[in-house]
Amino acid sequence: MAARTDRTTDPQLRAALLLARRGQAYFSRKLNELGNDELDAPSLVPGWTRRHVVAHVGLNARALTRLTEWAATGVETPMYASREERDAEIEYGATQPARALRNLSAHAAVHLDVEWRDLAPEAWAAPVRTALGRTVPASETVWMRTREVWVHAVDLDNGASYRQFPPELVDALLADVTRMWRSRGGEVVVPVLEPTDRTVGPGGDDGSVRVRGRAADLARWATGRGGERLLTTSDGSPVPPPPTWL
Ligand code: ZN
């Protein structure tokens, strides 16, 4: 019989799962606030309507379900067959009737959650591969989903805001982006982030742009969603676009 609560007892993992679930609820709430005809409007993702965002977030849940099943069974099931297939699936998904899109969003989220809930404690450490080719423990799927649901809720462009994000999520996003920038080793000059509402922020490279503002606004800028209300500390000029995150 399937368990009704998470099988893992790891407190860190359970906290991470809670943050992902809160993000899913946040995304679903913002989606439910939109009428069917409002789904045709542009999102904050360049070139994507809200339909594309909803399709992508639903398909992402399915892809992460495949990774979780891979961890559970040991049978390799990648997130996507290829980048092209992933993109084509989003394009096709976005054309579905609104009801089908909403069903995809809701059902895919529940399915992923059930797979997480029932994953054996030891299987969370099993290696799986992300769409970008990184080998990570299955537990990483929780963070991968967390950033998708929260950030894409903002992309729906109907009132979700980084300033509504829990502080631990803002900090985790800043750490994630900084780590990604650094992983490109020298290709990227890592900006110095100076959060005004934190005691310490992630440091950057010498001679790079310094960006100062509230941590939530820094996270918004660093993840490529605009730099309003942020200034460079050097000369007060508007902030430049950030290096690419994902
Ligand atoms: Zn995404």
PDB file of C-alpha atoms and ligand atoms in Angstrom:
ATOM      1  CA  MET A   1       0.000   0.000   0.000  1.00  0.00           C
ATOM      2  CA  ALA A   2       1.255   3.469  -0.841  1.00  0.00           C
ATOM      3  CA  ALA A   3       2.269   5.711   2.035  1.00  0.00           C
ATOM      4  CA  ARG A   4       0.262   8.835   2.777  1.00  0.00           C
ATOM      5  CA  THR A   5       3.278  10.793   3.934  1.00  0.00           C
ATOM      6  CA  ASP A   6       6.805  11.096   2.633  1.00  0.00           C
ATOM      7  CA  ARG A   7       8.848   7.944   3.160  1.00  0.00           C
ATOM      8  CA  THR A   8      11.992   9.979   3.655  1.00  0.00           C
ATOM      9  CA  THR A   9      12.582  11.166   7.209  1.00  0.00           C
ATOM     10  CA  ASP A  10      15.555  13.412   6.338  1.00  0.00           C
ATOM     11  CA  PRO A  11      14.599  16.803   7.838  1.00  0.00           C
ATOM     12  CA  GLN A  12      16.486  18.800   5.191  1.00  0.00           C
ATOM     13  CA  LEU A  13      14.804  16.925   2.366  1.00  0.00           C
ATOM     14  CA  ARG A  14      11.401  17.263   3.984  1.00  0.00           C
ATOM     15  CA  ALA A  15      11.914  21.026   4.273  1.00  0.00           C
ATOM     16  CA  ALA A  16      12.933  21.129   0.603  1.00  0.00           C
ATOM     17  CA  LEU A  17       9.816  19.165  -0.372  1.00  0.00           C
ATOM     18  CA  LEU A  18       7.670  21.604   1.582  1.00  0.00           C
ATOM     19  CA  LEU A  19       9.156  24.565  -0.307  1.00  0.00           C
ATOM     20  CA  ALA A  20       8.489  22.813  -3.639  1.00  0.00           C
ATOM     21  CA  ARG A  21       4.887  22.091  -2.622  1.00  0.00           C
ATOM     22  CA  ARG A  22       4.328  25.663  -1.494  1.00  0.00           C
ATOM     23  CA  GLY A  23       5.680  26.776  -4.872  1.00  0.00           C
ATOM     24  CA  GLN A  24       3.343  24.439  -6.694  1.00  0.00           C
ATOM     25  CA  ALA A  25       0.404  25.826  -4.716  1.00  0.00           C
ATOM     26  CA  TYR A  26       1.559  29.364  -5.536  1.00  0.00           C
ATOM     27  CA  PHE A  27       1.830  28.600  -9.255  1.00  0.00           C
ATOM     28  CA  SER A  28      -1.564  26.847  -9.301  1.00  0.00           C
ATOM     29  CA  ARG A  29      -3.212  29.735  -7.469  1.00  0.00           C
ATOM     30  CA  LYS A  30      -1.880  32.290  -9.958  1.00  0.00           C
ATOM     31  CA  LEU A  31      -2.966  30.062 -12.853  1.00  0.00           C
ATOM     32  CA  ASN A  32      -6.454  29.659 -11.376  1.00  0.00           C
ATOM     33  CA  GLU A  33      -6.800  33.427 -11.114  1.00  0.00           C
ATOM     34  CA  LEU A  34      -6.499  33.667 -14.902  1.00  0.00           C
ATOM     35  CA  GLY A  35      -9.515  33.251 -17.158  1.00  0.00           C
ATOM     36  CA  ASN A  36      -9.200  30.992 -20.207  1.00  0.00           C
ATOM     37  CA  ASP A  37      -8.991  33.897 -22.648  1.00  0.00           C
ATOM     38  CA  GLU A  38      -6.232  35.500 -20.551  1.00  0.00           C
ATOM     39  CA  LEU A  39      -3.984  32.508 -21.229  1.00  0.00           C
ATOM     40  CA  ASP A  40      -3.361  33.794 -24.760  1.00  0.00           C
ATOM     41  CA  ALA A  41      -1.568  36.908 -23.467  1.00  0.00           C
ATOM     42  CA  PRO A  42       2.225  37.181 -23.437  1.00  0.00           C
ATOM     43  CA  SER A  43       4.162  35.946 -20.404  1.00  0.00           C
ATOM     44  CA  LEU A  44       7.394  37.448 -19.081  1.00  0.00           C
ATOM     45  CA  VAL A  45       9.374  34.778 -20.968  1.00  0.00           C
ATOM     46  CA  PRO A  46      10.383  36.323 -24.305  1.00  0.00           C
ATOM     47  CA  GLY A  47       8.407  34.720 -27.153  1.00  0.00           C
ATOM     48  CA  TRP A  48       6.136  32.724 -24.847  1.00  0.00           C
ATOM     49  CA  THR A  49       2.453  33.249 -24.092  1.00  0.00           C
ATOM     50  CA  ARG A  50       1.062  32.210 -20.712  1.00  0.00           C
ATOM     51  CA  ARG A  51      -0.035  29.010 -22.469  1.00  0.00           C
ATOM     52  CA  HIS A  52       3.602  28.158 -23.176  1.00  0.00           C
ATOM     53  CA  VAL A  53       4.510  28.715 -19.528  1.00  0.00           C
ATOM     54  CA  VAL A  54       1.677  26.480 -18.305  1.00  0.00           C
ATOM     55  CA  ALA A  55       2.542  23.753 -20.817  1.00  0.00           C
ATOM     56  CA  HIS A  56       6.235  23.953 -19.938  1.00  0.00           C
ATOM     57  CA  VAL A  57       5.644  23.772 -16.175  1.00  0.00           C
ATOM     58  CA  GLY A  58       3.340  20.763 -16.613  1.00  0.00           C
ATOM     59  CA  LEU A  59       5.770  18.995 -18.932  1.00  0.00           C
ATOM     60  CA  ASN A  60       8.618  19.793 -16.536  1.00  0.00           C
ATOM     61  CA  ALA A  61       6.735  17.918 -13.794  1.00  0.00           C
ATOM     62  CA  ARG A  62       6.443  14.936 -16.111  1.00  0.00           C
ATOM     63  CA  ALA A  63      10.154  15.123 -16.930  1.00  0.00           C
ATOM     64  CA  LEU A  64      11.075  15.228 -13.243  1.00  0.00           C
ATOM     65  CA  THR A  65       8.677  12.338 -12.621  1.00  0.00           C
ATOM     66  CA  ARG A  66      10.745  10.373 -15.141  1.00  0.00           C
ATOM     67  CA  LEU A  67      13.915  11.152 -13.166  1.00  0.00           C
ATOM     68  CA  THR A  68      12.242  10.136  -9.903  1.00  0.00           C
ATOM     69  CA  GLU A  69      11.084   6.865 -11.473  1.00  0.00           C
ATOM     70  CA  TRP A  70      14.622   6.329 -12.758  1.00  0.00           C
ATOM     71  CA  ALA A  71      15.883   6.671  -9.182  1.00  0.00           C
ATOM     72  CA  ALA A  72      13.205   4.281  -7.914  1.00  0.00           C
ATOM     73  CA  THR A  73      13.714   1.552 -10.528  1.00  0.00           C
ATOM     74  CA  GLY A  74      17.269   1.998 -11.788  1.00  0.00           C
ATOM     75  CA  VAL A  75      15.875   1.972 -15.341  1.00  0.00           C
ATOM     76  CA  GLU A  76      17.247   4.992 -17.193  1.00  0.00           C
ATOM     77  CA  THR A  77      14.461   7.390 -18.238  1.00  0.00           C
ATOM     78  CA  PRO A  78      15.854  10.794 -19.233  1.00  0.00           C
ATOM     79  CA  MET A  79      13.962  14.056 -18.735  1.00  0.00           C
ATOM     80  CA  TYR A  80      13.621  14.640 -22.480  1.00  0.00           C
ATOM     81  CA  ALA A  81      14.659  12.698 -25.579  1.00  0.00           C
ATOM     82  CA  SER A  82      16.308  15.842 -26.949  1.00  0.00           C
ATOM     83  CA  ARG A  83      16.211  19.611 -26.693  1.00  0.00           C
ATOM     84  CA  GLU A  84      14.264  19.724 -29.973  1.00  0.00           C
ATOM     85  CA  GLU A  85      11.658  17.269 -28.730  1.00  0.00           C
ATOM     86  CA  ARG A  86      11.282  19.226 -25.491  1.00  0.00           C
ATOM     87  CA  ASP A  87      10.690  22.473 -27.386  1.00  0.00           C
ATOM     88  CA  ALA A  88       8.279  20.845 -29.835  1.00  0.00           C
ATOM     89  CA  GLU A  89       6.299  19.364 -26.938  1.00  0.00           C
ATOM     90  CA  ILE A  90       5.935  22.805 -25.352  1.00  0.00           C
ATOM     91  CA  GLU A  91       4.844  24.344 -28.664  1.00  0.00           C
ATOM     92  CA  TYR A  92       2.284  21.595 -29.166  1.00  0.00           C
ATOM     93  CA  GLY A  93       1.158  21.666 -25.526  1.00  0.00           C
ATOM     94  CA  ALA A  94       0.503  25.398 -25.709  1.00  0.00           C
ATOM     95  CA  THR A  95      -2.069  24.875 -28.499  1.00  0.00           C
ATOM     96  CA  GLN A  96      -4.317  22.631 -26.373  1.00  0.00           C
ATOM     97  CA  PRO A  97      -7.724  23.830 -25.188  1.00  0.00           C
ATOM     98  CA  ALA A  98      -7.519  25.703 -21.877  1.00  0.00           C
ATOM     99  CA  ARG A  99      -9.157  22.852 -19.964  1.00  0.00           C
ATOM    100  CA  ALA A 100      -6.596  20.350 -21.231  1.00  0.00           C
ATOM    101  CA  LEU A 101      -3.769  22.710 -20.317  1.00  0.00           C
ATOM    102  CA  ARG A 102      -5.125  23.119 -16.798  1.00  0.00           C
ATOM    103  CA  ASN A 103      -5.507  19.351 -16.476  1.00  0.00           C
ATOM    104  CA  LEU A 104      -1.933  18.818 -17.614  1.00  0.00           C
ATOM    105  CA  SER A 105      -0.724  21.314 -15.026  1.00  0.00           C
ATOM    106  CA  ALA A 106      -2.689  19.785 -12.165  1.00  0.00           C
ATOM    107  CA  HIS A 107      -2.256  16.090 -12.965  1.00  0.00           C
ATOM    108  CA  ALA A 108       1.450  16.253 -13.745  1.00  0.00           C
ATOM    109  CA  ALA A 109       2.054  18.044 -10.437  1.00  0.00           C
ATOM    110  CA  VAL A 110       0.124  15.434  -8.446  1.00  0.00           C
ATOM    111  CA  HIS A 111       1.907  12.577 -10.205  1.00  0.00           C
ATOM    112  CA  LEU A 112       5.332  14.017  -9.409  1.00  0.00           C
ATOM    113  CA  ASP A 113       4.333  14.568  -5.806  1.00  0.00           C
ATOM    114  CA  VAL A 114       3.185  10.958  -5.442  1.00  0.00           C
ATOM    115  CA  GLU A 115       6.483   9.694  -6.880  1.00  0.00           C
ATOM    116  CA  TRP A 116       8.409  11.856  -4.405  1.00  0.00           C
ATOM    117  CA  ARG A 117       6.220  10.764  -1.496  1.00  0.00           C
ATOM    118  CA  ASP A 118       6.720   7.081  -2.259  1.00  0.00           C
ATOM    119  CA  LEU A 119      10.435   7.204  -3.108  1.00  0.00           C
ATOM    120  CA  ALA A 120      12.374   4.950  -0.743  1.00  0.00           C
ATOM    121  CA  PRO A 121      14.708   6.861   1.608  1.00  0.00           C
ATOM    122  CA  GLU A 122      17.865   5.337   0.093  1.00  0.00           C
ATOM    123  CA  ALA A 123      16.738   6.018  -3.510  1.00  0.00           C
ATOM    124  CA  TRP A 124      16.970   9.804  -3.016  1.00  0.00           C
ATOM    125  CA  ALA A 125      20.756   9.445  -3.352  1.00  0.00           C
ATOM    126  CA  ALA A 126      20.535   7.526  -6.649  1.00  0.00           C
ATOM    127  CA  PRO A 127      22.280   9.302  -9.545  1.00  0.00           C
ATOM    128  CA  VAL A 128      20.132  10.727 -12.353  1.00  0.00           C
ATOM    129  CA  ARG A 129      20.957  13.074 -15.235  1.00  0.00           C
ATOM    130  CA  THR A 130      19.497  16.531 -15.806  1.00  0.00           C
ATOM    131  CA  ALA A 131      18.505  17.919 -19.207  1.00  0.00           C
ATOM    132  CA  LEU A 132      21.770  19.883 -19.190  1.00  0.00           C
ATOM    133  CA  GLY A 133      23.737  16.646 -18.759  1.00  0.00           C
ATOM    134  CA  ARG A 134      24.682  17.053 -15.091  1.00  0.00           C
ATOM    135  CA  THR A 135      24.653  13.900 -12.952  1.00  0.00           C
ATOM    136  CA  VAL A 136      22.933  14.685  -9.658  1.00  0.00           C
ATOM    137  CA  PRO A 137      21.287  12.730  -6.814  1.00  0.00           C
ATOM    138  CA  ALA A 138      17.536  12.256  -7.249  1.00  0.00           C
ATOM    139  CA  SER A 139      17.015  14.677  -4.353  1.00  0.00           C
ATOM    140  CA  GLU A 140      18.089  17.484  -6.715  1.00  0.00           C
ATOM    141  CA  THR A 141      14.765  17.063  -8.566  1.00  0.00           C
ATOM    142  CA  VAL A 142      13.137  18.837  -5.616  1.00  0.00           C
ATOM    143  CA  TRP A 143      15.187  22.003  -6.088  1.00  0.00           C
ATOM    144  CA  MET A 144      14.838  21.758  -9.889  1.00  0.00           C
ATOM    145  CA  ARG A 145      11.066  21.787  -9.465  1.00  0.00           C
ATOM    146  CA  THR A 146      11.125  24.447  -6.750  1.00  0.00           C
ATOM    147  CA  ARG A 147      12.813  27.053  -8.921  1.00  0.00           C
ATOM    148  CA  GLU A 148      10.543  26.230 -11.874  1.00  0.00           C
ATOM    149  CA  VAL A 149       7.221  26.662 -10.071  1.00  0.00           C
ATOM    150  CA  TRP A 150       8.108  29.824  -8.159  1.00  0.00           C
ATOM    151  CA  VAL A 151       9.864  31.655 -10.984  1.00  0.00           C
ATOM    152  CA  HIS A 152       7.332  30.673 -13.643  1.00  0.00           C
ATOM    153  CA  ALA A 153       4.494  31.838 -11.354  1.00  0.00           C
ATOM    154  CA  VAL A 154       6.039  35.298 -11.753  1.00  0.00           C
ATOM    155  CA  ASP A 155       6.290  34.717 -15.511  1.00  0.00           C
ATOM    156  CA  LEU A 156       2.491  34.350 -15.678  1.00  0.00           C
ATOM    157  CA  ASP A 157       2.555  38.113 -15.126  1.00  0.00           C
ATOM    158  CA  ASN A 158      -0.590  38.409 -13.058  1.00  0.00           C
ATOM    159  CA  GLY A 159       0.747  39.599  -9.751  1.00  0.00           C
ATOM    160  CA  ALA A 160       3.222  37.003  -8.476  1.00  0.00           C
ATOM    161  CA  SER A 161       6.391  38.672  -7.259  1.00  0.00           C
ATOM    162  CA  TYR A 162       9.831  37.717  -5.959  1.00  0.00           C
ATOM    163  CA  ARG A 163       9.014  39.915  -2.980  1.00  0.00           C
ATOM    164  CA  GLN A 164       6.371  37.346  -1.986  1.00  0.00           C
ATOM    165  CA  PHE A 165       8.929  34.508  -2.039  1.00  0.00           C
ATOM    166  CA  PRO A 166      10.009  33.010   1.311  1.00  0.00           C
ATOM    167  CA  PRO A 167      13.446  34.375   2.333  1.00  0.00           C
ATOM    168  CA  GLU A 168      15.039  30.909   2.232  1.00  0.00           C
ATOM    169  CA  LEU A 169      13.921  30.586  -1.400  1.00  0.00           C
ATOM    170  CA  VAL A 170      15.402  33.977  -2.323  1.00  0.00           C
ATOM    171  CA  ASP A 171      18.697  32.970  -0.712  1.00  0.00           C
ATOM    172  CA  ALA A 172      18.678  29.584  -2.449  1.00  0.00           C
ATOM    173  CA  LEU A 173      18.027  31.234  -5.823  1.00  0.00           C
ATOM    174  CA  LEU A 174      20.908  33.671  -5.308  1.00  0.00           C
ATOM    175  CA  ALA A 175      23.197  30.788  -4.337  1.00  0.00           C
ATOM    176  CA  ASP A 176      22.041  28.718  -7.327  1.00  0.00           C
ATOM    177  CA  VAL A 177      22.599  31.508  -9.848  1.00  0.00           C
ATOM    178  CA  THR A 178      26.005  32.375  -8.406  1.00  0.00           C
ATOM    179  CA  ARG A 179      27.026  28.703  -8.536  1.00  0.00           C
ATOM    180  CA  MET A 180      25.890  28.432 -12.170  1.00  0.00           C
ATOM    181  CA  TRP A 181      27.832  31.560 -13.117  1.00  0.00           C
ATOM    182  CA  ARG A 182      30.943  30.247 -11.374  1.00  0.00           C
ATOM    183  CA  SER A 183      30.624  26.818 -12.996  1.00  0.00           C
ATOM    184  CA  ARG A 184      31.321  28.456 -16.359  1.00  0.00           C
ATOM    185  CA  GLY A 185      34.831  29.121 -15.044  1.00  0.00           C
ATOM    186  CA  GLY A 186      36.125  32.406 -16.407  1.00  0.00           C
ATOM    187  CA  GLU A 187      33.545  32.647 -19.213  1.00  0.00           C
ATOM    188  CA  VAL A 188      31.416  34.808 -16.931  1.00  0.00           C
ATOM    189  CA  VAL A 189      32.504  37.758 -14.805  1.00  0.00           C
ATOM    190  CA  VAL A 190      30.432  37.101 -11.689  1.00  0.00           C
ATOM    191  CA  PRO A 191      28.681  40.283 -10.515  1.00  0.00           C
ATOM    192  CA  VAL A 192      29.028  41.364  -6.894  1.00  0.00           C
ATOM    193  CA  LEU A 193      25.571  41.137  -5.332  1.00  0.00           C
ATOM    194  CA  GLU A 194      24.988  43.442  -2.376  1.00  0.00           C
ATOM    195  CA  PRO A 195      21.676  42.633  -0.694  1.00  0.00           C
ATOM    196  CA  THR A 196      20.630  45.518   1.546  1.00  0.00           C
ATOM    197  CA  ASP A 197      18.450  43.280   3.723  1.00  0.00           C
ATOM    198  CA  ARG A 198      21.003  40.522   4.401  1.00  0.00           C
ATOM    199  CA  THR A 199      24.203  40.592   6.420  1.00  0.00           C
ATOM    200  CA  VAL A 200      26.226  38.696   3.824  1.00  0.00           C
ATOM    201  CA  GLY A 201      25.684  38.293   0.133  1.00  0.00           C
ATOM    202  CA  PRO A 202      27.409  36.082  -2.422  1.00  0.00           C
ATOM    203  CA  GLY A 203      30.685  37.750  -3.427  1.00  0.00           C
ATOM    204  CA  GLY A 204      31.646  38.328  -7.039  1.00  0.00           C
ATOM    205  CA  ASP A 205      34.783  38.716  -9.120  1.00  0.00           C
ATOM    206  CA  ASP A 206      37.144  41.659  -8.927  1.00  0.00           C
ATOM    207  CA  GLY A 207      36.352  44.452 -11.342  1.00  0.00           C
ATOM    208  CA  SER A 208      32.859  43.161 -12.057  1.00  0.00           C
ATOM    209  CA  VAL A 209      29.609  45.105 -11.882  1.00  0.00           C
ATOM    210  CA  ARG A 210      28.244  45.634  -8.357  1.00  0.00           C
ATOM    211  CA  VAL A 211      24.503  45.398  -7.977  1.00  0.00           C
ATOM    212  CA  ARG A 212      22.794  46.577  -4.811  1.00  0.00           C
ATOM    213  CA  GLY A 213      19.196  46.175  -3.666  1.00  0.00           C
ATOM    214  CA  ARG A 214      16.805  44.003  -1.724  1.00  0.00           C
ATOM    215  CA  ALA A 215      17.678  40.312  -1.912  1.00  0.00           C
ATOM    216  CA  ALA A 216      14.349  39.532  -3.629  1.00  0.00           C
ATOM    217  CA  ASP A 217      15.042  42.152  -6.316  1.00  0.00           C
ATOM    218  CA  LEU A 218      18.581  40.866  -6.757  1.00  0.00           C
ATOM    219  CA  ALA A 219      17.200  37.360  -7.233  1.00  0.00           C
ATOM    220  CA  ARG A 220      14.738  38.681  -9.813  1.00  0.00           C
ATOM    221  CA  TRP A 221      17.511  40.433 -11.726  1.00  0.00           C
ATOM    222  CA  ALA A 222      19.976  37.529 -11.426  1.00  0.00           C
ATOM    223  CA  THR A 223      17.407  35.049 -12.781  1.00  0.00           C
ATOM    224  CA  GLY A 224      16.783  37.276 -15.795  1.00  0.00           C
ATOM    225  CA  ARG A 225      13.444  38.868 -14.833  1.00  0.00           C
ATOM    226  CA  GLY A 226      14.443  42.536 -14.865  1.00  0.00           C
ATOM    227  CA  GLY A 227      16.382  44.995 -12.734  1.00  0.00           C
ATOM    228  CA  GLU A 228      13.857  47.622 -11.706  1.00  0.00           C
ATOM    229  CA  ARG A 229      14.496  49.196  -8.284  1.00  0.00           C
ATOM    230  CA  LEU A 230      18.135  48.086  -8.453  1.00  0.00           C
ATOM    231  CA  LEU A 231      21.158  50.292  -8.987  1.00  0.00           C
ATOM    232  CA  THR A 232      24.812  49.606  -9.503  1.00  0.00           C
ATOM    233  CA  THR A 233      26.699  50.930  -6.513  1.00  0.00           C
ATOM    234  CA  SER A 234      29.617  52.222  -8.541  1.00  0.00           C
ATOM    235  CA  ASP A 235      28.007  55.148 -10.364  1.00  0.00           C
ATOM    236  CA  GLY A 236      24.249  54.812  -9.868  1.00  0.00           C
ATOM    237  CA  SER A 237      23.656  53.810 -13.478  1.00  0.00           C
ATOM    238  CA  PRO A 238      20.923  51.309 -14.454  1.00  0.00           C
ATOM    239  CA  VAL A 239      21.940  47.688 -14.068  1.00  0.00           C
ATOM    240  CA  PRO A 240      23.063  45.779 -17.157  1.00  0.00           C
ATOM    241  CA  PRO A 241      21.502  42.420 -18.120  1.00  0.00           C
ATOM    242  CA  PRO A 242      22.853  39.614 -15.892  1.00  0.00           C
ATOM    243  CA  PRO A 243      24.942  36.732 -17.220  1.00  0.00           C
ATOM    244  CA  THR A 244      22.742  33.808 -18.313  1.00  0.00           C
ATOM    245  CA  TRP A 245      21.510  31.596 -15.470  1.00  0.00           C
ATOM    246  CA  LEU A 246      20.293  28.291 -16.990  1.00  0.00           C
TER     247      LEU A 246
HETATM  248 ZN    ZN B   1      11.422  26.599 -16.950  1.00  0.00          ZN
END
